[in-house]
Structure formats: C-alpha cells, structure tokens
Amino acid sequence: MSTMQKTWSPVDGSLYVERPYADQAAIAAATAKAAQAQREWKGATLAQRRDICRKMVDAFVAKREEIATELCWQMGRPIRYAAGEVGGFEERARFMIDVAEEALAPIELDEKPGFRRYIKREPVGVAFVIAPWNYPYLTAVNAIVPAILAGNAVLLKHSAQTPLCAERIDEAFREAGLPDGVFQYLHLNHADTEALIGSPDIHYVAFTGSVPGGAMVERAAAGRFIGVGLELGGKDPAYVRADADIDHAVETTIDGAFFNSGQSCCGIERIYVHESVYDAFVEKAVALVRSYRLGRSDDPNTTLGPLVRASAAEFVRGQVREAVEQGAVAHINPADFEMDKEGTPYLAPQVLTNVDHGMRVMTEESFGPVVGIQKVASDEEAVALMNDSEFGLTASIFTRDLDAGVALGEQVETGTFFINRCDYLDPALAWTGVKNSGRGCTLSKLGYESLTRPKSFHIKML
C-alpha cells in the first residue's frame, strides 16, 4: 500500500498535492494528545472557547483568496465561485458561536421543596470528523466548531482530494491560540480511518459522504455505543406548481441543479413540473443551461467546471446514455461545449425530458451536471414522485400559494423543506436527512446535542 496520499487536480490532471499518510505511531500520538488536551479544554470557560473560535474565523477569512485558489485546483470549482465557500464557512461558524451559550446552558427544572435539580451539557470527549471534497469547508465546519465550543477535542480526516482544507483550518486555529491538541488533522487511508472509528479513544464520529461510506462507519462503530452522525446522499426533488413564478423557478432550480457541476448532496437532481406550465419551464430551462460556459476552473469566465475526476463524468454519461435508450429526450448537444471529452472530467451539462422513475437518472444519485424534468398532472402526483426515493435530504416546492405549499411540504419525506428556494443551508435550521440520506443533526441549537451528553444533578438541601 502506498505511503503517500496524492491529489490529482481535475483542472489539468496534474499532481497538485502530495502528503504522507499518517503511520500507526502518528495516529496513536494524535489520539493520545487529543485525549489529554480535551481533559484540559473542557475546563475552559465558554467565553474563552468562543473568543478563540472567533479569532479562528477571522484568521481563516483573511486567507480568502489563497483558499479559493486551492479549492479551484483541488476539486475543480470555478475560480469565480470558489471564494463563496469561505463566506459560507464564516456564516455557519459565527452562528454556532453566537448560539452556543443558549444551546449549552444548563436546564433548570421547576422548584421542588428541599431540592435543586438541573441538567448540564457535558462534552463527549474526542470527536472524529470525516469530511468530503465537494464542499470541503462547509461540511467540516458543521461539526468542528460546535464540537470545540462544547469542550471536545477534534480529529479531522479530510478527503484525499482536498487535504489542504484540513491544513488551512488547523492553521487558523493555531493563529487563534487554540491549545495544542484540541484540534488536529490526520491524512489517513481507508483502512486506518475505519480502524480509528473503532478505537476506544474516539467518542463521536461525524461523517459526510456516500451511503456505502456511511454503512462502513456504522459497522466500524458497532458495539462501541458512541454517537454517529451521518450526512449521506441525496436525490433532491423540486416541484413547480401551476401558480409558480416560472422565471424564478427556472433560475433557482437550474442553479440548484448545476452549481458546483451538480456535485452537491442537496443539489436538485429531479424536477417535476405541472403540465400547464411544463412547456414554458422546459424552454426557459434549456435556454439557461445552454448559456453555461464549460471550461478550466482557473478561467474567470468559466461557469461550469470539470467534475472531480474522469470516472465521475463517465458515470453521469452512462446514466444519460441509458435514459436516452429508454426513451428520454436530451436537449443539450455536447458538441456545443468543446471542452466536453470522454475520458476527462469535463462534461457538458444535460437536461432530459420524457423521463420516468424506471430510469436510473431519476432514482440513483447522479452527482453531476444533469437533471431530469418530468411532467405531472396534480399536486398529489408530484408529492408521490418526490417521495418515491431512497433519499430524503431536501425538497423544494415553487408556488405563490404559501399555505398550499406548506401543506404539501408536510407530506414530503425530507429533512429540509423549501418553498421558492433550494440548495441552501440556513445555519439556524437543523441540517438532517431521512431514509438513506443519513441520521443525526448538525447546525442550529440542536446541532450541539449530539456533541454533548446530558448530566443530571439532583441535590437535596440539608
């Protein structure tokens, strides 16, 4: 097995980063340091923890341009959009800092003569965060900042595609004065990642990734009785009702489908449109997609970058070919996008109509720049199709009738329900999924619950 972790840039196929994998001695040293540091860190006041986390965010944001360039080259996001992730990191981190006092406050019970009773939130210990490449900072910050604010230590294992992200977060915490060992990162292979999950030194695992990856985490943690948070795949639907603002619905859903080249767990992957507005929606959607510019991520004019690797692009091509063979209509000619080439990560966007749930492209996660648009005759048909999925991360309905939209939203099996928007995480709301989209919760005040444990105090007055 190789001792080096190599990151090949999807921009031009070059070797962009090379790092040694942590060996067993380094892993053991890191876990021991984390355990010792956490015992001391939990004694810090919340005010001290918040101050350091605020300084970390300041240090991180100050490197916005360098971070954007690294993101562009590591995972292929167009440079014109890459710095946006720094803003999202800041928004989520600052919210979790601001809400920490309320979320972590002891619960005082009603007065009982002769007794004082309350419940405290105690840190769980050492949290192991396993983060993916597609939104490498946004996914990581969801667990890292609240874990540290709650008094835990954190070990971060980032994707082999985005190792510099782990190093940037570490750099920011060091500049902020976080005590040594409270936050550490490890470059790990799959076998050592799985072994570390099973280590008695780990007390919580936060994993973002694929369904098979989530299953691996659950197997590795089985019998340890520790918390596991899983943010897995999605096949997120949107429904455009007859009364929707069509221009807004097109602009929002198409951006939700194709931003980051469709490589988003909560991106729009299937759109259901009422038959009365279907033709107008499709015409406008196809025109918008044809306006995209597929190109190198370092070109400021590029609006659609490469997928993370050639195999990912080939997977999507296979879904599209199969759907067309089954009767789907492809509205985009790949020849109009000269960077589109088989055997490379560069893939033209695609809009498919005449689709149904007998096609993989409407049921299997694509994670690429393709969307199927299906005509429906009623709200009831739309909701049934939206729920006809193994996933349930987000779902969106576009309508001017907000009461009707909310009523439909109550019927949709999803973790987050949107009206007239999509593909966004409000840090004040719980981020969670149902079915194979995972379990557990990050963000919001509720996000602290999995990173702490309740400790009850029952005091009799003498």
One Martini backbone bead per residue (centre of mass of N, CA, C, O) as a GRO file, in nm:
protein
  462
    1MET     BB    1   0.097   0.035   0.021
    2SER     BB    2   0.082   0.353   0.007
    3THR     BB    3   0.245   0.640   0.178
    4MET     BB    4   0.098   0.830  -0.031
    5GLN     BB    5  -0.090   1.121  -0.088
    6LYS     BB    6  -0.274   1.199  -0.389
    7THR     BB    7  -0.349   1.502  -0.580
    8TRP     BB    8  -0.555   1.533  -0.861
    9SER     BB    9  -0.627   1.761  -1.085
   10PRO     BB   10  -0.913   1.839  -1.279
   11VAL     BB   11  -0.805   2.063  -1.461
   12ASP     BB   12  -0.507   1.890  -1.574
   13GLY     BB   13  -0.394   1.624  -1.409
   14SER     BB   14  -0.222   1.719  -1.192
   15LEU     BB   15   0.001   1.722  -0.932
   16TYR     BB   16  -0.084   1.911  -0.643
   17VAL     BB   17  -0.072   1.697  -0.395
   18GLU     BB   18   0.158   1.571  -0.133
   19ARG     BB   19   0.115   1.322   0.128
   20PRO     BB   20   0.164   1.164   0.411
   21TYR     BB   21   0.070   0.911   0.576
   22ALA     BB   22  -0.029   0.813   0.865
   23ASP     BB   23   0.100   0.637   1.105
   24GLN     BB   24   0.065   0.457   1.386
   25ALA     BB   25   0.224   0.653   1.565
   26ALA     BB   26   0.071   0.913   1.482
   27ILE     BB   27  -0.210   0.820   1.564
   28ALA     BB   28  -0.149   0.763   1.863
   29ALA     BB   29  -0.046   1.047   1.932
   30ALA     BB   30  -0.303   1.205   1.855
   31THR     BB   31  -0.505   1.065   2.049
   32ALA     BB   32  -0.353   1.127   2.310
   33LYS     BB   33  -0.349   1.433   2.279
   34ALA     BB   34  -0.654   1.473   2.264
   35ALA     BB   35  -0.727   1.359   2.540
   36GLN     BB   36  -0.559   1.556   2.708
   37ALA     BB   37  -0.667   1.825   2.592
   38GLN     BB   38  -0.968   1.779   2.666
   39ARG     BB   39  -0.942   1.779   2.975
   40GLU     BB   40  -0.859   2.085   2.971
   41TRP     BB   41  -1.070   2.225   2.777
   42LYS     BB   42  -1.332   2.172   2.951
   43GLY     BB   43  -1.229   2.402   3.165
   44ALA     BB   44  -1.304   2.607   2.985
   45THR     BB   45  -1.466   2.867   2.905
   46LEU     BB   46  -1.695   2.973   2.688
   47ALA     BB   47  -1.568   3.247   2.638
   48GLN     BB   48  -1.292   3.133   2.550
   49ARG     BB   49  -1.389   2.960   2.314
   50ARG     BB   50  -1.524   3.187   2.152
   51ASP     BB   51  -1.278   3.365   2.112
   52ILE     BB   52  -1.110   3.160   1.951
   53CYS     BB   53  -1.317   3.108   1.724
   54ARG     BB   54  -1.325   3.397   1.620
   55LYS     BB   55  -1.024   3.410   1.548
   56MET     BB   56  -1.031   3.182   1.347
   57VAL     BB   57  -1.221   3.313   1.144
   58ASP     BB   58  -1.049   3.558   1.087
   59ALA     BB   59  -0.802   3.398   0.980
   60PHE     BB   60  -0.947   3.252   0.753
   61VAL     BB   61  -1.070   3.496   0.592
   62ALA     BB   62  -0.787   3.632   0.529
   63LYS     BB   63  -0.743   3.369   0.310
   64ARG     BB   64  -0.948   3.368   0.073
   65GLU     BB   65  -0.778   3.360  -0.197
   66GLU     BB   66  -0.606   3.111  -0.139
   67ILE     BB   67  -0.838   2.916  -0.088
   68ALA     BB   68  -0.974   2.944  -0.364
   69THR     BB   69  -0.740   2.837  -0.534
   70GLU     BB   70  -0.723   2.559  -0.400
   71LEU     BB   71  -1.006   2.466  -0.467
   72CYS     BB   72  -0.990   2.482  -0.770
   73TRP     BB   73  -0.750   2.261  -0.789
   74GLN     BB   74  -0.862   2.022  -0.618
   75MET     BB   75  -1.203   2.020  -0.724
   76GLY     BB   76  -1.296   2.244  -0.969
   77ARG     BB   77  -1.393   2.512  -0.893
   78PRO     BB   78  -1.470   2.796  -1.001
   79ILE     BB   79  -1.311   3.090  -0.928
   80ARG     BB   80  -1.573   3.274  -0.919
   81TYR     BB   81  -1.687   3.076  -0.659
   82ALA     BB   82  -1.481   2.977  -0.437
   83ALA     BB   83  -1.503   3.208  -0.210
   84GLY     BB   84  -1.794   3.138  -0.106
   85GLU     BB   85  -1.708   2.923   0.109
   86VAL     BB   86  -1.592   3.119   0.311
   87GLY     BB   87  -1.861   3.258   0.375
   88GLY     BB   88  -2.007   3.001   0.475
   89PHE     BB   89  -1.817   2.936   0.705
   90GLU     BB   90  -1.860   3.198   0.858
   91GLU     BB   91  -2.165   3.186   0.902
   92ARG     BB   92  -2.173   2.919   1.062
   93ALA     BB   93  -1.966   2.977   1.283
   94ARG     BB   94  -2.096   3.237   1.402
   95PHE     BB   95  -2.361   3.113   1.480
   96MET     BB   96  -2.252   2.888   1.672
   97ILE     BB   97  -2.124   3.089   1.863
   98ASP     BB   98  -2.378   3.264   1.937
   99VAL     BB   99  -2.559   2.994   2.034
  100ALA     BB  100  -2.399   2.843   2.261
  101GLU     BB  101  -2.509   2.948   2.530
  102GLU     BB  102  -2.798   2.845   2.490
  103ALA     BB  103  -2.737   2.542   2.409
  104LEU     BB  104  -2.541   2.493   2.687
  105ALA     BB  105  -2.736   2.544   2.894
  106PRO     BB  106  -2.874   2.478   3.168
  107ILE     BB  107  -3.141   2.285   3.300
  108GLU     BB  108  -3.393   2.418   3.484
  109LEU     BB  109  -3.604   2.315   3.717
  110ASP     BB  110  -3.855   2.302   3.892
  111GLU     BB  111  -3.948   2.363   4.193
  112LYS     BB  112  -3.840   2.168   4.488
  113PRO     BB  113  -3.868   2.104   4.795
  114GLY     BB  114  -3.529   2.054   4.901
  115PHE     BB  115  -3.439   2.102   4.591
  116ARG     BB  116  -3.195   2.064   4.324
  117ARG     BB  117  -3.241   2.075   3.958
  118TYR     BB  118  -3.022   1.973   3.683
  119ILE     BB  119  -2.894   2.007   3.339
  120LYS     BB  120  -2.606   1.921   3.173
  121ARG     BB  121  -2.357   1.985   2.921
  122GLU     BB  122  -2.136   1.742   2.807
  123PRO     BB  123  -1.868   1.640   2.676
  124VAL     BB  124  -1.768   1.350   2.498
  125GLY     BB  125  -1.459   1.433   2.376
  126VAL     BB  126  -1.368   1.275   2.087
  127ALA     BB  127  -1.390   1.396   1.760
  128PHE     BB  128  -1.459   1.244   1.440
  129VAL     BB  129  -1.393   1.398   1.129
  130ILE     BB  130  -1.543   1.327   0.804
  131ALA     BB  131  -1.456   1.475   0.497
  132PRO     BB  132  -1.531   1.609   0.194
  133TRP     BB  133  -1.476   1.760  -0.136
  134ASN     BB  134  -1.724   1.936  -0.245
  135TYR     BB  135  -1.758   2.080   0.065
  136PRO     BB  136  -1.498   2.103   0.268
  137TYR     BB  137  -1.586   2.337   0.469
  138LEU     BB  138  -1.894   2.315   0.520
  139THR     BB  139  -1.892   2.024   0.636
  140ALA     BB  140  -1.681   2.064   0.866
  141VAL     BB  141  -1.796   2.306   1.036
  142ASN     BB  142  -2.057   2.173   1.150
  143ALA     BB  143  -1.869   2.011   1.373
  144ILE     BB  144  -1.613   2.154   1.476
  145VAL     BB  145  -1.711   2.410   1.624
  146PRO     BB  146  -1.919   2.284   1.825
  147ALA     BB  147  -1.723   2.083   1.952
  148ILE     BB  148  -1.527   2.295   2.073
  149LEU     BB  149  -1.736   2.466   2.227
  150ALA     BB  150  -1.825   2.203   2.408
  151GLY     BB  151  -1.519   2.063   2.486
  152ASN     BB  152  -1.386   1.927   2.258
  153ALA     BB  153  -1.205   1.723   2.057
  154VAL     BB  154  -1.038   1.715   1.724
  155LEU     BB  155  -1.047   1.493   1.445
  156LEU     BB  156  -0.931   1.526   1.105
  157LYS     BB  157  -1.057   1.378   0.799
  158HIS     BB  158  -0.977   1.431   0.481
  159SER     BB  159  -0.989   1.430   0.173
  160ALA     BB  160  -0.766   1.344  -0.079
  161GLN     BB  161  -0.866   1.599  -0.257
  162THR     BB  162  -0.857   1.807   0.030
  163PRO     BB  163  -0.599   1.853   0.233
  164LEU     BB  164  -0.568   2.170   0.265
  165CYS     BB  165  -0.818   2.216   0.442
  166ALA     BB  166  -0.711   2.102   0.705
  167GLU     BB  167  -0.462   2.294   0.719
  168ARG     BB  168  -0.620   2.564   0.728
  169ILE     BB  169  -0.774   2.515   0.990
  170ASP     BB  170  -0.526   2.471   1.166
  171GLU     BB  171  -0.398   2.745   1.115
  172ALA     BB  172  -0.628   2.915   1.237
  173PHE     BB  173  -0.619   2.795   1.524
  174ARG     BB  174  -0.329   2.873   1.584
  175GLU     BB  175  -0.366   3.181   1.549
  176ALA     BB  176  -0.593   3.181   1.788
  177GLY     BB  177  -0.479   2.986   2.038
  178LEU     BB  178  -0.520   2.695   2.042
  179PRO     BB  179  -0.465   2.437   2.207
  180ASP     BB  180  -0.276   2.180   2.193
  181GLY     BB  181  -0.481   1.909   2.051
  182VAL     BB  182  -0.779   2.002   2.001
  183PHE     BB  183  -0.672   2.029   1.702
  184GLN     BB  184  -0.657   1.779   1.439
  185TYR     BB  185  -0.489   1.617   1.166
  186LEU     BB  186  -0.534   1.337   0.926
  187HIS     BB  187  -0.375   1.138   0.690
  188LEU     BB  188  -0.584   0.878   0.559
  189ASN     BB  189  -0.667   0.576   0.504
  190HIS     BB  190  -0.923   0.358   0.502
  191ALA     BB  191  -0.825   0.154   0.713
  192ASP     BB  192  -0.746   0.367   0.935
  193THR     BB  193  -1.019   0.498   0.958
  194GLU     BB  194  -1.175   0.249   1.052
  195ALA     BB  195  -0.998   0.191   1.302
  196LEU     BB  196  -1.048   0.465   1.450
  197ILE     BB  197  -1.351   0.429   1.497
  198GLY     BB  198  -1.283   0.168   1.691
  199SER     BB  199  -1.161   0.343   1.897
  200PRO     BB  200  -1.162   0.431   2.240
  201ASP     BB  201  -1.072   0.742   2.172
  202ILE     BB  202  -1.354   0.756   2.036
  203HIS     BB  203  -1.685   0.939   2.085
  204TYR     BB  204  -1.727   1.059   1.786
  205VAL     BB  205  -1.896   1.060   1.457
  206ALA     BB  206  -1.851   1.265   1.158
  207PHE     BB  207  -2.018   1.198   0.849
  208THR     BB  208  -1.944   1.275   0.498
  209GLY     BB  209  -2.115   1.093   0.229
  210SER     BB  210  -2.174   0.795   0.139
  211VAL     BB  211  -2.359   0.523   0.190
  212PRO     BB  212  -2.127   0.315   0.210
  213GLY     BB  213  -1.967   0.489   0.410
  214GLY     BB  214  -2.182   0.488   0.635
  215ALA     BB  215  -2.183   0.181   0.673
  216MET     BB  216  -1.890   0.162   0.765
  217VAL     BB  217  -1.919   0.334   1.018
  218GLU     BB  218  -2.128   0.155   1.161
  219ARG     BB  219  -1.955  -0.099   1.172
  220ALA     BB  220  -1.706   0.024   1.325
  221ALA     BB  221  -1.905   0.126   1.577
  222ALA     BB  222  -2.000  -0.132   1.663
  223GLY     BB  223  -2.038  -0.173   2.018
  224ARG     BB  224  -1.951   0.131   2.136
  225PHE     BB  225  -2.176   0.348   2.205
  226ILE     BB  226  -2.166   0.581   1.992
  227GLY     BB  227  -2.187   0.855   1.819
  228VAL     BB  228  -2.350   0.902   1.487
  229GLY     BB  229  -2.303   1.110   1.204
  230LEU     BB  230  -2.503   1.116   0.891
  231GLU     BB  231  -2.416   1.258   0.568
  232LEU     BB  232  -2.547   1.179   0.271
  233GLY     BB  233  -2.733   1.135   0.023
  234GLY     BB  234  -2.908   1.251  -0.288
  235LYS     BB  235  -3.246   1.321  -0.466
  236ASP     BB  236  -3.345   1.613  -0.512
  237PRO     BB  237  -3.654   1.776  -0.525
  238ALA     BB  238  -3.877   1.955  -0.752
  239TYR     BB  239  -4.178   2.166  -0.754
  240VAL     BB  240  -4.384   2.307  -1.014
  241ARG     BB  241  -4.641   2.491  -1.005
  242ALA     BB  242  -4.891   2.656  -1.173
  243ASP     BB  243  -4.837   2.932  -0.977
  244ALA     BB  244  -4.563   2.991  -1.052
  245ASP     BB  245  -4.263   3.154  -1.091
  246ILE     BB  246  -4.094   3.069  -1.361
  247ASP     BB  247  -3.835   3.231  -1.366
  248HIS     BB  248  -3.755   3.166  -1.076
  249ALA     BB  249  -3.763   2.856  -1.098
  250VAL     BB  250  -3.549   2.827  -1.310
  251GLU     BB  251  -3.311   2.975  -1.182
  252THR     BB  252  -3.307   2.805  -0.916
  253THR     BB  253  -3.305   2.504  -1.012
  254ILE     BB  254  -3.064   2.519  -1.209
  255ASP     BB  255  -2.861   2.610  -1.004
  256GLY     BB  256  -2.917   2.364  -0.810
  257ALA     BB  257  -2.816   2.152  -1.034
  258PHE     BB  258  -2.521   2.302  -1.151
  259PHE     BB  259  -2.378   2.370  -0.920
  260ASN     BB  260  -2.077   2.229  -0.889
  261SER     BB  261  -2.154   2.025  -1.117
  262GLY     BB  262  -2.371   1.872  -0.919
  263GLN     BB  263  -2.179   1.843  -0.645
  264SER     BB  264  -2.449   1.783  -0.443
  265CYS     BB  265  -2.643   1.654  -0.194
  266CYS     BB  266  -2.861   1.921  -0.231
  267GLY     BB  267  -2.917   1.902  -0.512
  268ILE     BB  268  -3.088   1.917  -0.802
  269GLU     BB  269  -3.213   1.602  -0.974
  270ARG     BB  270  -3.534   1.667  -0.983
  271ILE     BB  271  -3.820   1.773  -1.190
  272TYR     BB  272  -4.150   1.887  -1.130
  273VAL     BB  273  -4.415   1.974  -1.367
  274HIS     BB  274  -4.679   2.127  -1.448
  275GLU     BB  275  -4.852   2.096  -1.740
  276SER     BB  276  -4.930   2.410  -1.774
  277VAL     BB  277  -4.587   2.488  -1.747
  278TYR     BB  278  -4.387   2.296  -1.886
  279ASP     BB  279  -4.296   2.419  -2.160
  280ALA     BB  280  -4.190   2.687  -2.046
  281PHE     BB  281  -3.983   2.569  -1.854
  282VAL     BB  282  -3.809   2.408  -2.053
  283GLU     BB  283  -3.728   2.636  -2.241
  284LYS     BB  284  -3.583   2.808  -2.023
  285ALA     BB  285  -3.389   2.593  -1.912
  286VAL     BB  286  -3.234   2.529  -2.171
  287ALA     BB  287  -3.133   2.816  -2.226
  288LEU     BB  288  -2.967   2.842  -1.965
  289VAL     BB  289  -2.776   2.598  -2.004
  290ARG     BB  290  -2.658   2.699  -2.282
  291SER     BB  291  -2.503   2.950  -2.130
  292TYR     BB  292  -2.291   2.787  -2.037
  293ARG     BB  293  -1.937   2.756  -1.931
  294LEU     BB  294  -1.708   2.524  -2.022
  295GLY     BB  295  -1.411   2.494  -1.806
  296ARG     BB  296  -1.161   2.601  -1.657
  297SER     BB  297  -1.131   2.689  -1.325
  298ASP     BB  298  -0.909   2.934  -1.381
  299ASP     BB  299  -1.134   3.062  -1.546
  300PRO     BB  300  -1.334   3.344  -1.501
  301ASN     BB  301  -1.556   3.249  -1.734
  302THR     BB  302  -1.632   3.007  -1.582
  303THR     BB  303  -1.946   2.816  -1.489
  304LEU     BB  304  -1.834   2.515  -1.566
  305GLY     BB  305  -1.676   2.263  -1.437
  306PRO     BB  306  -1.525   1.999  -1.352
  307LEU     BB  307  -1.511   1.714  -1.238
  308VAL     BB  308  -1.322   1.541  -1.014
  309ARG     BB  309  -1.339   1.298  -1.229
  310ALA     BB  310  -1.362   1.088  -1.496
  311SER     BB  311  -1.546   0.870  -1.360
  312ALA     BB  312  -1.778   1.064  -1.290
  313ALA     BB  313  -1.846   1.144  -1.580
  314GLU     BB  314  -1.905   0.854  -1.683
  315PHE     BB  315  -2.143   0.795  -1.503
  316VAL     BB  316  -2.329   1.015  -1.621
  317ARG     BB  317  -2.317   0.926  -1.913
  318GLY     BB  318  -2.451   0.654  -1.854
  319GLN     BB  319  -2.722   0.760  -1.757
  320VAL     BB  320  -2.794   0.914  -2.016
  321ARG     BB  321  -2.778   0.687  -2.223
  322GLU     BB  322  -2.988   0.506  -2.089
  323ALA     BB  323  -3.227   0.704  -2.098
  324VAL     BB  324  -3.236   0.739  -2.405
  325GLU     BB  325  -3.283   0.436  -2.465
  326GLN     BB  326  -3.569   0.466  -2.289
  327GLY     BB  327  -3.680   0.774  -2.416
  328ALA     BB  328  -3.526   1.010  -2.364
  329VAL     BB  329  -3.468   1.367  -2.391
  330ALA     BB  330  -3.203   1.549  -2.526
  331HIS     BB  331  -3.124   1.911  -2.523
  332ILE     BB  332  -2.808   1.871  -2.531
  333ASN     BB  333  -2.519   1.940  -2.717
  334PRO     BB  334  -2.199   1.853  -2.653
  335ALA     BB  335  -2.065   2.002  -2.902
  336ASP     BB  336  -2.120   2.295  -2.770
  337PHE     BB  337  -1.887   2.174  -2.570
  338GLU     BB  338  -1.553   2.157  -2.626
  339MET     BB  339  -1.453   2.026  -2.341
  340ASP     BB  340  -1.603   1.779  -2.408
  341LYS     BB  341  -1.454   1.463  -2.292
  342GLU     BB  342  -1.381   1.161  -2.305
  343GLY     BB  343  -1.172   1.075  -2.027
  344THR     BB  344  -1.275   1.325  -1.869
  345PRO     BB  345  -1.408   1.571  -1.642
  346TYR     BB  346  -1.543   1.693  -1.893
  347LEU     BB  347  -1.896   1.800  -1.887
  348ALA     BB  348  -2.178   1.840  -2.021
  349PRO     BB  349  -2.470   1.952  -1.988
  350GLN     BB  350  -2.806   1.816  -1.892
  351VAL     BB  351  -3.140   1.781  -2.035
  352LEU     BB  352  -3.425   1.586  -1.940
  353THR     BB  353  -3.696   1.429  -2.099
  354ASN     BB  354  -3.914   1.180  -2.082
  355VAL     BB  355  -3.923   1.083  -1.788
  356ASP     BB  356  -3.873   0.822  -1.532
  357HIS     BB  357  -3.859   0.577  -1.265
  358GLY     BB  358  -3.710   0.364  -1.469
  359MET     BB  359  -3.471   0.562  -1.435
  360ARG     BB  360  -3.171   0.626  -1.292
  361VAL     BB  361  -3.171   0.946  -1.319
  362MET     BB  362  -3.439   0.945  -1.107
  363THR     BB  363  -3.299   0.752  -0.853
  364GLU     BB  364  -2.995   0.796  -0.888
  365GLU     BB  365  -2.723   0.932  -0.796
  366SER     BB  366  -2.527   1.159  -0.986
  367PHE     BB  367  -2.326   1.402  -0.927
  368GLY     BB  368  -2.411   1.604  -1.174
  369PRO     BB  369  -2.479   1.775  -1.495
  370VAL     BB  370  -2.799   1.667  -1.438
  371VAL     BB  371  -3.155   1.680  -1.543
  372GLY     BB  372  -3.484   1.586  -1.473
  373ILE     BB  373  -3.803   1.642  -1.646
  374GLN     BB  374  -4.137   1.607  -1.513
  375LYS     BB  375  -4.462   1.553  -1.580
  376VAL     BB  376  -4.760   1.677  -1.411
  377ALA     BB  377  -5.117   1.684  -1.296
  378SER     BB  378  -5.048   1.702  -0.974
  379ASP     BB  379  -4.983   1.723  -0.648
  380GLU     BB  380  -5.007   1.422  -0.583
  381GLU     BB  381  -4.805   1.323  -0.794
  382ALA     BB  382  -4.563   1.485  -0.699
  383VAL     BB  383  -4.539   1.373  -0.409
  384ALA     BB  384  -4.507   1.077  -0.486
  385LEU     BB  385  -4.240   1.124  -0.644
  386MET     BB  386  -4.073   1.259  -0.425
  387ASN     BB  387  -4.107   0.991  -0.232
  388ASP     BB  388  -3.971   0.810  -0.467
  389SER     BB  389  -3.716   0.741  -0.247
  390GLU     BB  390  -3.419   0.667  -0.063
  391PHE     BB  391  -3.425   0.972  -0.017
  392GLY     BB  392  -3.406   1.275   0.238
  393LEU     BB  393  -3.298   1.593   0.247
  394THR     BB  394  -3.437   1.770   0.015
  395ALA     BB  395  -3.717   1.999  -0.072
  396SER     BB  396  -3.912   2.165  -0.340
  397ILE     BB  397  -4.148   2.444  -0.374
  398PHE     BB  398  -4.324   2.623  -0.634
  399THR     BB  399  -4.515   2.907  -0.512
  400ARG     BB  400  -4.774   3.147  -0.423
  401ASP     BB  401  -4.904   2.932  -0.222
  402LEU     BB  402  -4.801   2.892   0.091
  403ASP     BB  403  -5.011   2.712   0.228
  404ALA     BB  404  -5.004   2.488   0.016
  405GLY     BB  405  -4.702   2.433   0.038
  406VAL     BB  406  -4.697   2.347   0.335
  407ALA     BB  407  -4.897   2.114   0.310
  408LEU     BB  408  -4.711   1.955   0.119
  409GLY     BB  409  -4.457   1.950   0.303
  410GLU     BB  410  -4.588   1.758   0.518
  411GLN     BB  411  -4.571   1.507   0.295
  412VAL     BB  412  -4.269   1.528   0.274
  413GLU     BB  413  -3.975   1.326   0.267
  414THR     BB  414  -3.768   1.524   0.475
  415GLY     BB  415  -3.536   1.743   0.628
  416THR     BB  416  -3.575   1.979   0.410
  417PHE     BB  417  -3.802   2.253   0.341
  418PHE     BB  418  -3.891   2.436   0.049
  419ILE     BB  419  -3.985   2.770  -0.065
  420ASN     BB  420  -3.855   2.925  -0.339
  421ARG     BB  421  -3.606   2.728  -0.284
  422CYS     BB  422  -3.253   2.604  -0.272
  423ASP     BB  423  -2.950   2.494  -0.192
  424TYR     BB  424  -2.957   2.567   0.138
  425LEU     BB  425  -2.799   2.661   0.452
  426ASP     BB  426  -2.939   2.736   0.751
  427PRO     BB  427  -2.786   2.759   1.060
  428ALA     BB  428  -3.070   2.777   1.227
  429LEU     BB  429  -3.112   2.502   1.097
  430ALA     BB  430  -3.159   2.182   1.074
  431TRP     BB  431  -2.930   1.930   0.960
  432THR     BB  432  -3.107   1.671   0.787
  433GLY     BB  433  -3.206   1.325   0.736
  434VAL     BB  434  -3.369   1.070   0.551
  435LYS     BB  435  -3.316   0.771   0.521
  436ASN     BB  436  -3.030   0.752   0.307
  437SER     BB  437  -2.936   1.050   0.416
  438GLY     BB  438  -2.949   0.971   0.723
  439ARG     BB  439  -2.831   1.087   1.053
  440GLY     BB  440  -2.888   1.337   1.244
  441CYS     BB  441  -2.739   1.664   1.353
  442THR     BB  442  -2.678   1.991   1.234
  443LEU     BB  443  -2.692   2.270   1.342
  444SER     BB  444  -2.810   2.469   1.535
  445LYS     BB  445  -2.898   2.403   1.853
  446LEU     BB  446  -2.922   2.090   1.796
  447GLY     BB  447  -2.613   2.039   1.714
  448TYR     BB  448  -2.516   1.995   2.026
  449GLU     BB  449  -2.636   1.720   2.120
  450SER     BB  450  -2.425   1.511   1.985
  451LEU     BB  451  -2.166   1.671   2.141
  452THR     BB  452  -2.330   1.583   2.395
  453ARG     BB  453  -2.417   1.516   2.739
  454PRO     BB  454  -2.622   1.442   2.984
  455LYS     BB  455  -2.619   1.584   3.327
  456SER     BB  456  -2.746   1.506   3.636
  457PHE     BB  457  -2.870   1.712   3.912
  458HIS     BB  458  -2.929   1.593   4.260
  459ILE     BB  459  -3.020   1.812   4.527
  460LYS     BB  460  -3.013   1.800   4.874
  461MET     BB  461  -3.130   1.993   5.126
  462LEU     BB  462  -2.995   2.049   5.477
   0.00000   0.00000   0.00000
